[in-house]
């Protein structure tokens, strides 16, 4: 398993911001858009004890929450991940449009006018829902690479710290990798890179040469990664050969054995 090199939507999907615990944000989007679609297209109008339109109230609060959360996600996208994802921005635009439709509804609007507004909301929700559910992740390509951040802001763009401590087995393996001048190419935003580091632990990984490929990161070596034609992150270079993807301990051991000719 590896993260793509293009940034944009790929970097968003592979980052630690793509989920809340074990739940992916895309699932929240799916549920929210589905709720808006059902409420706006339903012919059954529910009312509360005071006779108020429950459907309209629910739409206002759901779409308002979606728009507010989208604003937060856009700030994460541009200020922290520093990428541009066309589908993320489209979803934010859909959420904001739905909120505007729901909150600007005139309570005295004629039934025909309300039908048009509800129809627009249903159409926008269905379109957004199809984007969330039907497009494959590998089809999500970035609009453009983000501009490099100012030099004084590079300090914050570092990979998360490794939390796990190394076993004696991991330290021994890292020593073997060090003798082979092994390198691991990665990006600070890549979740699979962090998982690879955690597999070895902080003490063992300290022995491994790490090459940061994200151009926005501190100590970036983007040119080295491009010159080596790194296909994704993490990618190991051991004894001059590239091994793309996250490797477990046994896989790394096998690679070392083949590289050294040991049995």
Coordinates of C-alpha atoms in Angstrom, one line a residue:
X1 CA 0.0 0.0 0.0
X2 CA 1.4 3.4 -0.9
X3 CA 0.4 7.0 -1.3
X4 CA 0.4 8.7 -4.7
X5 CA 3.0 11.3 -5.7
X6 CA 0.7 13.9 -7.2
X7 CA -0.6 15.6 -4.1
X8 CA -4.0 17.2 -4.5
X9 CA -6.9 14.8 -3.9
X10 CA -4.4 12.0 -3.5
X11 CA -2.6 13.7 -0.7
X12 CA -5.9 14.5 1.0
X13 CA -7.2 11.0 0.8
X14 CA -3.9 9.6 2.1
X15 CA -3.5 12.1 4.9
X16 CA -4.4 11.8 8.6
X17 CA -7.2 14.3 8.0
X18 CA -9.2 11.9 5.7
X19 CA -11.0 10.2 8.6
X20 CA -12.3 10.7 12.1
X21 CA -10.9 7.7 14.0
X22 CA -11.8 4.7 11.9
X23 CA -14.6 6.5 10.0
X24 CA -13.7 8.2 6.7
X25 CA -14.9 11.7 6.1
X26 CA -16.4 10.5 2.8
X27 CA -18.9 8.5 4.8
X28 CA -20.1 11.6 6.6
X29 CA -20.5 13.3 3.3
X30 CA -22.5 10.4 1.9
X31 CA -24.8 10.4 4.9
X32 CA -25.3 14.2 4.8
X33 CA -26.0 14.4 1.1
X34 CA -28.3 11.4 1.3
X35 CA -30.3 13.1 4.2
X36 CA -30.6 16.4 2.2
X37 CA -31.7 14.5 -0.9
X38 CA -34.4 12.6 1.0
X39 CA -35.7 15.7 2.9
X40 CA -35.8 17.9 -0.1
X41 CA -37.4 15.4 -2.5
X42 CA -39.8 13.8 0.0
X43 CA -43.5 14.4 -0.7
X44 CA -44.3 13.7 3.0
X45 CA -43.9 16.9 5.0
X46 CA -43.4 16.4 8.7
X47 CA -44.4 19.1 11.3
X48 CA -43.5 19.5 14.9
X49 CA -45.8 20.2 17.8
X50 CA -46.0 23.9 16.9
X51 CA -47.0 23.1 13.3
X52 CA -43.6 24.2 11.9
X53 CA -42.2 22.5 8.9
X54 CA -39.8 19.9 10.3
X55 CA -38.3 19.1 6.8
X56 CA -37.4 22.7 6.2
X57 CA -35.9 23.1 9.7
X58 CA -33.9 19.9 9.4
X59 CA -32.6 21.0 6.0
X60 CA -31.4 24.3 7.4
X61 CA -29.5 22.8 10.3
X62 CA -28.0 19.9 8.3
X63 CA -26.9 22.1 5.4
X64 CA -25.6 24.8 7.8
X65 CA -23.5 22.2 9.5
X66 CA -22.2 20.9 6.2
X67 CA -21.2 24.4 5.1
X68 CA -19.5 25.2 8.4
X69 CA -17.6 21.9 8.4
X70 CA -16.6 22.4 4.7
X71 CA -15.1 25.8 5.6
X72 CA -13.0 24.1 8.3
X73 CA -11.9 21.4 5.8
X74 CA -11.0 24.0 3.2
X75 CA -8.7 25.7 5.8
X76 CA -7.1 22.4 6.5
X77 CA -6.6 21.8 2.7
X78 CA -5.0 25.1 1.9
X79 CA -3.2 26.0 5.2
X80 CA -2.0 22.6 6.4
X81 CA -2.0 20.0 3.5
X82 CA -1.3 22.8 1.0
X83 CA -2.9 21.0 -1.9
X84 CA -5.7 21.7 -4.3
X85 CA -8.4 19.0 -4.7
X86 CA -11.1 19.6 -7.3
X87 CA -13.6 17.3 -5.6
X88 CA -13.0 18.6 -2.2
X89 CA -13.7 22.2 -3.4
X90 CA -16.7 21.0 -5.4
X91 CA -18.2 19.4 -2.3
X92 CA -17.6 22.6 -0.3
X93 CA -19.3 24.6 -3.1
X94 CA -22.3 22.2 -3.1
X95 CA -22.6 22.4 0.7
X96 CA -22.5 26.2 0.7
X97 CA -25.1 26.4 -2.1
X98 CA -27.4 24.0 -0.3
X99 CA -27.1 26.0 2.9
X100 CA -27.9 29.2 1.0
X101 CA -31.0 27.5 -0.6
X102 CA -32.2 26.2 2.8
X103 CA -31.6 29.4 4.8
X104 CA -32.9 31.9 2.3
X105 CA -36.3 30.2 1.9
X106 CA -39.2 32.6 2.3
X107 CA -41.8 31.1 4.6
X108 CA -44.5 32.8 2.6
X109 CA -43.2 31.5 -0.7
X110 CA -45.8 30.1 -3.0
X111 CA -45.9 26.3 -3.3
X112 CA -44.6 26.5 -6.8
X113 CA -41.6 28.5 -5.8
X114 CA -40.9 26.1 -2.9
X115 CA -41.1 23.2 -5.3
X116 CA -38.5 24.8 -7.6
X117 CA -36.2 25.4 -4.6
X118 CA -36.6 21.9 -3.3
X119 CA -36.0 20.6 -6.8
X120 CA -32.7 22.5 -7.0
X121 CA -31.6 21.2 -3.6
X122 CA -32.5 17.6 -4.6
X123 CA -30.6 18.0 -7.9
X124 CA -27.5 19.4 -6.2
X125 CA -27.6 16.7 -3.6
X126 CA -28.0 13.9 -6.1
X127 CA -25.1 15.3 -8.2
X128 CA -22.8 15.6 -5.1
X129 CA -23.9 12.2 -3.9
X130 CA -22.9 10.7 -7.3
X131 CA -19.5 12.3 -7.1
X132 CA -18.9 11.0 -3.6
X133 CA -20.0 7.4 -4.3
X134 CA -19.3 6.7 -7.9
X135 CA -15.9 8.2 -8.6
X136 CA -12.9 5.9 -7.8
X137 CA -10.2 7.3 -5.6
X138 CA -7.6 6.9 -8.3
X139 CA -9.6 9.1 -10.6
X140 CA -9.2 12.0 -8.2
X141 CA -6.4 14.0 -9.7
X142 CA -5.3 17.4 -8.5
X143 CA -6.2 20.6 -10.3
X144 CA -2.7 22.0 -9.8
X145 CA 0.2 21.8 -7.5
X146 CA 0.0 24.3 -4.6
X147 CA 2.5 27.1 -4.6
X148 CA 5.4 26.6 -2.2
X149 CA 4.8 28.2 1.2
X150 CA 7.0 31.0 2.5
X151 CA 10.3 29.8 3.9
X152 CA 9.4 30.9 7.4
X153 CA 6.4 28.6 7.5
X154 CA 8.3 25.4 6.5
X155 CA 8.9 24.5 10.1
X156 CA 5.3 23.4 10.7
X157 CA 5.3 21.0 7.7
X158 CA 6.9 18.0 9.2
X159 CA 5.8 14.4 9.5
X160 CA 4.1 13.4 12.8
X161 CA 6.5 12.0 15.4
X162 CA 6.9 8.3 15.7
X163 CA 5.2 7.0 18.8
X164 CA 6.2 3.3 18.9
X165 CA 9.4 2.1 20.5
X166 CA 11.6 -0.4 18.6
X167 CA 12.0 -4.0 19.4
X168 CA 15.5 -5.5 19.4
X169 CA 14.5 -7.3 16.2
X170 CA 13.6 -4.0 14.5
X171 CA 16.9 -2.4 15.6
X172 CA 18.8 -5.3 14.2
X173 CA 16.9 -5.1 10.9
X174 CA 17.5 -1.3 10.7
X175 CA 21.3 -1.9 11.3
X176 CA 21.3 -4.2 8.3
X177 CA 19.4 -1.7 6.2
X178 CA 21.9 1.0 7.3
X179 CA 24.8 -1.2 6.1
X180 CA 23.1 -1.5 2.7
X181 CA 22.7 2.3 2.6
X182 CA 19.0 1.8 2.3
X183 CA 16.7 4.8 1.9
X184 CA 13.0 5.4 2.4
X185 CA 11.3 7.9 0.2
X186 CA 8.2 9.5 1.7
X187 CA 6.0 12.6 2.3
X188 CA 5.1 14.2 5.5
X189 CA 1.4 14.0 4.8
X190 CA 1.4 10.3 3.8
X191 CA -0.3 8.0 6.3
X192 CA 1.3 4.9 4.9
X193 CA 4.7 6.4 5.5
X194 CA 3.9 7.0 9.2
X195 CA 2.6 3.5 9.5
X196 CA 5.9 2.2 8.0
X197 CA 7.9 4.2 10.5
X198 CA 5.7 2.9 13.3
X199 CA 6.4 -0.6 12.2
X200 CA 10.1 -0.1 12.8
X201 CA 9.8 2.2 15.8
X202 CA 11.6 5.4 16.6
X203 CA 15.0 3.9 17.6
X204 CA 15.2 1.7 14.6
X205 CA 14.0 4.3 12.1
X206 CA 16.6 6.7 13.4
X207 CA 19.2 4.5 11.7
X208 CA 17.4 4.6 8.3
X209 CA 18.1 7.4 5.8
X210 CA 14.8 9.1 5.1
X211 CA 14.2 11.2 2.0
X212 CA 11.4 13.8 2.2
X213 CA 9.8 14.2 -1.2
X214 CA 7.0 16.7 -0.5
X215 CA 8.1 20.0 -1.9
X216 CA 6.3 22.0 0.9
X217 CA 8.1 20.1 3.7
X218 CA 11.0 21.0 5.8
X219 CA 14.3 19.4 4.4
X220 CA 12.5 18.7 1.1
X221 CA 14.5 16.7 -1.5
X222 CA 11.9 16.7 -4.2
X223 CA 14.5 16.8 -7.0
X224 CA 16.2 13.6 -5.6
X225 CA 12.8 11.9 -5.6
X226 CA 12.0 13.0 -9.2
X227 CA 15.4 12.0 -10.5
X228 CA 15.0 8.6 -8.9
X229 CA 11.5 8.3 -10.4
X230 CA 9.9 7.3 -7.1
X231 CA 6.4 5.9 -8.0
X232 CA 4.7 6.5 -4.6
X233 CA 5.2 6.7 -0.9
X234 CA 6.7 5.0 1.0
X235 CA 9.3 3.6 -1.4
X236 CA 12.4 1.8 -0.2
X237 CA 15.6 1.9 -2.1
X238 CA 17.7 -1.1 -1.0
X239 CA 20.9 -2.1 -2.8
X240 CA 20.0 0.2 -5.7
X241 CA 16.6 -1.3 -6.3
X242 CA 13.2 0.4 -5.6
X243 CA 10.6 -1.4 -3.5
X244 CA 7.3 0.6 -3.6
X245 CA 4.8 0.3 -0.8
X246 CA 4.6 -0.3 2.9
X247 CA 6.6 -3.4 3.9
X248 CA 6.2 -5.4 7.1
X249 CA 9.1 -6.7 9.1
X250 CA 9.2 -10.1 7.3
X251 CA 9.1 -8.5 3.9
X252 CA 12.0 -6.1 4.8
X253 CA 14.0 -9.1 6.1
X254 CA 13.5 -11.0 2.9
X255 CA 14.6 -8.0 0.9
X256 CA 17.8 -7.7 3.0
X257 CA 18.5 -11.4 2.7
X258 CA 18.2 -11.2 -1.1
X259 CA 20.3 -8.0 -1.2
X260 CA 23.1 -9.5 0.9
X261 CA 22.9 -13.0 -0.5
X262 CA 22.6 -14.4 3.0
X263 CA 20.6 -17.5 3.7

